[in-house]
Amino acid sequence: MRITKIEALSLSIPLLVPYKLSRVYGTVTDATAVVVAVTTDTGLV
């Protein structure tokens, strides 16, 4: 089994209500994530 393709997708999901952390870190207005899909030569993802 060998890796044939790697895909990375960056997501930013806006929050309905901003979340206040502190004066130092400010306010969070969205949640961020990175999804990575690895495809093999046998078709597994």
CSV table of N, CA, C and O in Angstrom, one decimal:
chain,number,residue,atom,x,y,z
A,1,MET,N,0.8,-1.2,0.0
A,1,MET,CA,0.0,0.0,0.0
A,1,MET,C,0.9,1.2,0.0
A,1,MET,O,1.7,1.4,0.9
A,2,ARG,N,0.7,2.1,-1.0
A,2,ARG,CA,1.5,3.3,-1.1
A,2,ARG,C,0.6,4.5,-1.2
A,2,ARG,O,-0.5,4.5,-1.7
A,3,ILE,N,1.1,5.6,-0.6
A,3,ILE,CA,0.3,6.9,-0.7
A,3,ILE,C,0.4,7.5,-2.1
A,3,ILE,O,1.5,7.6,-2.6
A,4,THR,N,-0.8,7.8,-2.6
A,4,THR,CA,-0.8,8.4,-4.0
A,4,THR,C,-1.2,9.8,-4.0
A,4,THR,O,-0.8,10.6,-4.9
A,5,LYS,N,-1.9,10.3,-2.9
A,5,LYS,CA,-2.3,11.7,-2.9
A,5,LYS,C,-2.6,12.1,-1.5
A,5,LYS,O,-3.1,11.3,-0.7
A,6,ILE,N,-2.2,13.3,-1.2
A,6,ILE,CA,-2.5,13.9,0.1
A,6,ILE,C,-3.2,15.3,-0.1
A,6,ILE,O,-2.7,16.1,-0.9
A,7,GLU,N,-4.3,15.5,0.5
A,7,GLU,CA,-5.1,16.7,0.4
A,7,GLU,C,-5.3,17.3,1.7
A,7,GLU,O,-5.6,16.6,2.7
A,8,ALA,N,-5.1,18.6,1.8
A,8,ALA,CA,-5.3,19.4,3.1
A,8,ALA,C,-6.4,20.4,2.8
A,8,ALA,O,-6.3,21.2,1.8
A,9,LEU,N,-7.4,20.5,3.7
A,9,LEU,CA,-8.5,21.4,3.6
A,9,LEU,C,-8.6,22.2,4.9
A,9,LEU,O,-8.7,21.7,6.0
A,10,SER,N,-8.5,23.5,4.7
A,10,SER,CA,-8.6,24.4,5.9
A,10,SER,C,-10.0,24.9,6.0
A,10,SER,O,-10.6,25.3,5.1
A,11,LEU,N,-10.6,24.7,7.3
A,11,LEU,CA,-11.9,25.1,7.5
A,11,LEU,C,-12.0,26.3,8.5
A,11,LEU,O,-11.2,26.3,9.5
A,12,SER,N,-12.9,27.2,8.3
A,12,SER,CA,-13.1,28.3,9.3
A,12,SER,C,-14.6,28.4,9.5
A,12,SER,O,-15.3,28.8,8.5
A,13,ILE,N,-15.1,28.0,10.6
A,13,ILE,CA,-16.5,28.0,10.9
A,13,ILE,C,-16.9,29.2,11.8
A,13,ILE,O,-16.4,29.2,13.0
A,14,PRO,N,-17.7,30.1,11.4
A,14,PRO,CA,-18.0,31.3,12.2
A,14,PRO,C,-18.9,30.9,13.4
A,14,PRO,O,-19.8,30.1,13.3
A,15,LEU,N,-18.6,31.5,14.5
A,15,LEU,CA,-19.4,31.2,15.7
A,15,LEU,C,-20.6,32.2,15.7
A,15,LEU,O,-20.5,33.3,15.3
A,16,LEU,N,-21.7,31.7,16.2
A,16,LEU,CA,-22.9,32.5,16.3
A,16,LEU,C,-22.8,33.6,17.3
A,16,LEU,O,-23.2,34.8,17.1
A,17,VAL,N,-22.1,33.3,18.4
A,17,VAL,CA,-21.8,34.3,19.4
A,17,VAL,C,-20.3,34.4,19.7
A,17,VAL,O,-19.7,33.3,20.0
A,18,PRO,N,-19.7,35.5,19.5
A,18,PRO,CA,-18.2,35.6,19.7
A,18,PRO,C,-17.9,35.2,21.2
A,18,PRO,O,-18.6,35.5,22.1
A,19,TYR,N,-16.7,34.6,21.3
A,19,TYR,CA,-16.3,34.1,22.6
A,19,TYR,C,-15.1,35.0,23.1
A,19,TYR,O,-14.1,35.0,22.5
A,20,LYS,N,-15.3,35.6,24.2
A,20,LYS,CA,-14.2,36.5,24.8
A,20,LYS,C,-13.3,35.7,25.7
A,20,LYS,O,-13.8,35.1,26.7
A,21,LEU,N,-12.0,35.7,25.4
A,21,LEU,CA,-11.1,35.0,26.2
A,21,LEU,C,-10.5,35.9,27.3
A,21,LEU,O,-10.7,35.7,28.5
A,22,SER,N,-9.8,36.9,26.9
A,22,SER,CA,-9.1,37.9,27.8
A,22,SER,C,-8.6,39.1,27.0
A,22,SER,O,-8.7,39.1,25.8
A,23,ARG,N,-8.1,40.0,27.7
A,23,ARG,CA,-7.5,41.2,27.0
A,23,ARG,C,-6.3,40.8,26.2
A,23,ARG,O,-6.0,41.4,25.2
A,24,VAL,N,-5.6,39.8,26.7
A,24,VAL,CA,-4.4,39.4,26.0
A,24,VAL,C,-4.7,38.6,24.7
A,24,VAL,O,-4.1,38.9,23.6
A,25,TYR,N,-5.7,37.7,24.7
A,25,TYR,CA,-6.0,36.8,23.6
A,25,TYR,C,-7.1,37.4,22.8
A,25,TYR,O,-7.3,36.9,21.6
A,26,GLY,N,-7.9,38.3,23.3
A,26,GLY,CA,-9.0,38.9,22.5
A,26,GLY,C,-10.2,38.0,22.4
A,26,GLY,O,-10.5,37.2,23.2
A,27,THR,N,-11.0,38.2,21.3
A,27,THR,CA,-12.2,37.6,21.1
A,27,THR,C,-12.1,36.6,19.9
A,27,THR,O,-11.6,36.9,18.9
A,28,VAL,N,-12.7,35.4,20.1
A,28,VAL,CA,-12.7,34.4,19.1
A,28,VAL,C,-14.0,34.5,18.3
A,28,VAL,O,-15.1,34.4,18.9
A,29,THR,N,-13.9,34.6,17.0
A,29,THR,CA,-15.1,34.8,16.2
A,29,THR,C,-15.4,33.6,15.3
A,29,THR,O,-16.4,33.5,14.7
A,30,ASP,N,-14.4,32.7,15.3
A,30,ASP,CA,-14.6,31.5,14.4
A,30,ASP,C,-13.7,30.3,15.0
A,30,ASP,O,-12.8,30.5,15.7
A,31,ALA,N,-14.1,29.1,14.6
A,31,ALA,CA,-13.4,27.9,15.0
A,31,ALA,C,-12.7,27.4,13.7
A,31,ALA,O,-13.2,27.4,12.6
A,32,THR,N,-11.4,27.1,13.8
A,32,THR,CA,-10.6,26.7,12.7
A,32,THR,C,-10.1,25.3,12.8
A,32,THR,O,-9.9,24.8,14.0
A,33,ALA,N,-10.0,24.6,11.7
A,33,ALA,CA,-9.5,23.2,11.7
A,33,ALA,C,-8.9,22.9,10.4
A,33,ALA,O,-9.1,23.6,9.4
A,34,VAL,N,-8.1,21.9,10.4
A,34,VAL,CA,-7.5,21.4,9.1
A,34,VAL,C,-7.8,19.9,9.0
A,34,VAL,O,-7.6,19.1,9.9
A,35,VAL,N,-8.4,19.5,7.8
A,35,VAL,CA,-8.7,18.2,7.6
A,35,VAL,C,-7.8,17.6,6.5
A,35,VAL,O,-7.6,18.3,5.5
A,36,VAL,N,-7.2,16.5,6.8
A,36,VAL,CA,-6.2,15.9,5.9
A,36,VAL,C,-6.7,14.6,5.4
A,36,VAL,O,-7.1,13.7,6.1
A,37,ALA,N,-6.8,14.4,4.0
A,37,ALA,CA,-7.2,13.2,3.4
A,37,ALA,C,-6.0,12.6,2.7
A,37,ALA,O,-5.4,13.2,1.9
A,38,VAL,N,-5.7,11.3,3.0
A,38,VAL,CA,-4.6,10.6,2.4
A,38,VAL,C,-5.2,9.4,1.6
A,38,VAL,O,-5.9,8.6,2.1
A,39,THR,N,-4.9,9.4,0.3
A,39,THR,CA,-5.4,8.3,-0.6
A,39,THR,C,-4.3,7.4,-0.9
A,39,THR,O,-3.1,7.8,-1.2
A,40,THR,N,-4.6,6.1,-0.9
A,40,THR,CA,-3.6,5.1,-1.2
A,40,THR,C,-3.8,4.5,-2.6
A,40,THR,O,-4.9,4.7,-3.2
A,41,ASP,N,-2.9,3.7,-3.1
A,41,ASP,CA,-3.0,3.1,-4.4
A,41,ASP,C,-4.1,2.0,-4.5
A,41,ASP,O,-4.6,1.7,-5.6
A,42,THR,N,-4.6,1.6,-3.3
A,42,THR,CA,-5.7,0.6,-3.3
A,42,THR,C,-7.1,1.3,-3.2
A,42,THR,O,-8.1,0.7,-3.1
A,43,GLY,N,-7.0,2.7,-3.1
A,43,GLY,CA,-8.3,3.5,-3.1
A,43,GLY,C,-8.8,3.8,-1.7
A,43,GLY,O,-9.8,4.5,-1.6
A,44,LEU,N,-8.0,3.4,-0.7
A,44,LEU,CA,-8.4,3.8,0.7
A,44,LEU,C,-8.2,5.3,0.9
A,44,LEU,O,-7.2,5.9,0.4
A,45,VAL,N,-9.1,5.9,1.6
A,45,VAL,CA,-9.0,7.4,1.9
A,45,VAL,C,-9.0,7.5,3.4
A,45,VAL,O,-9.8,6.9,4.1
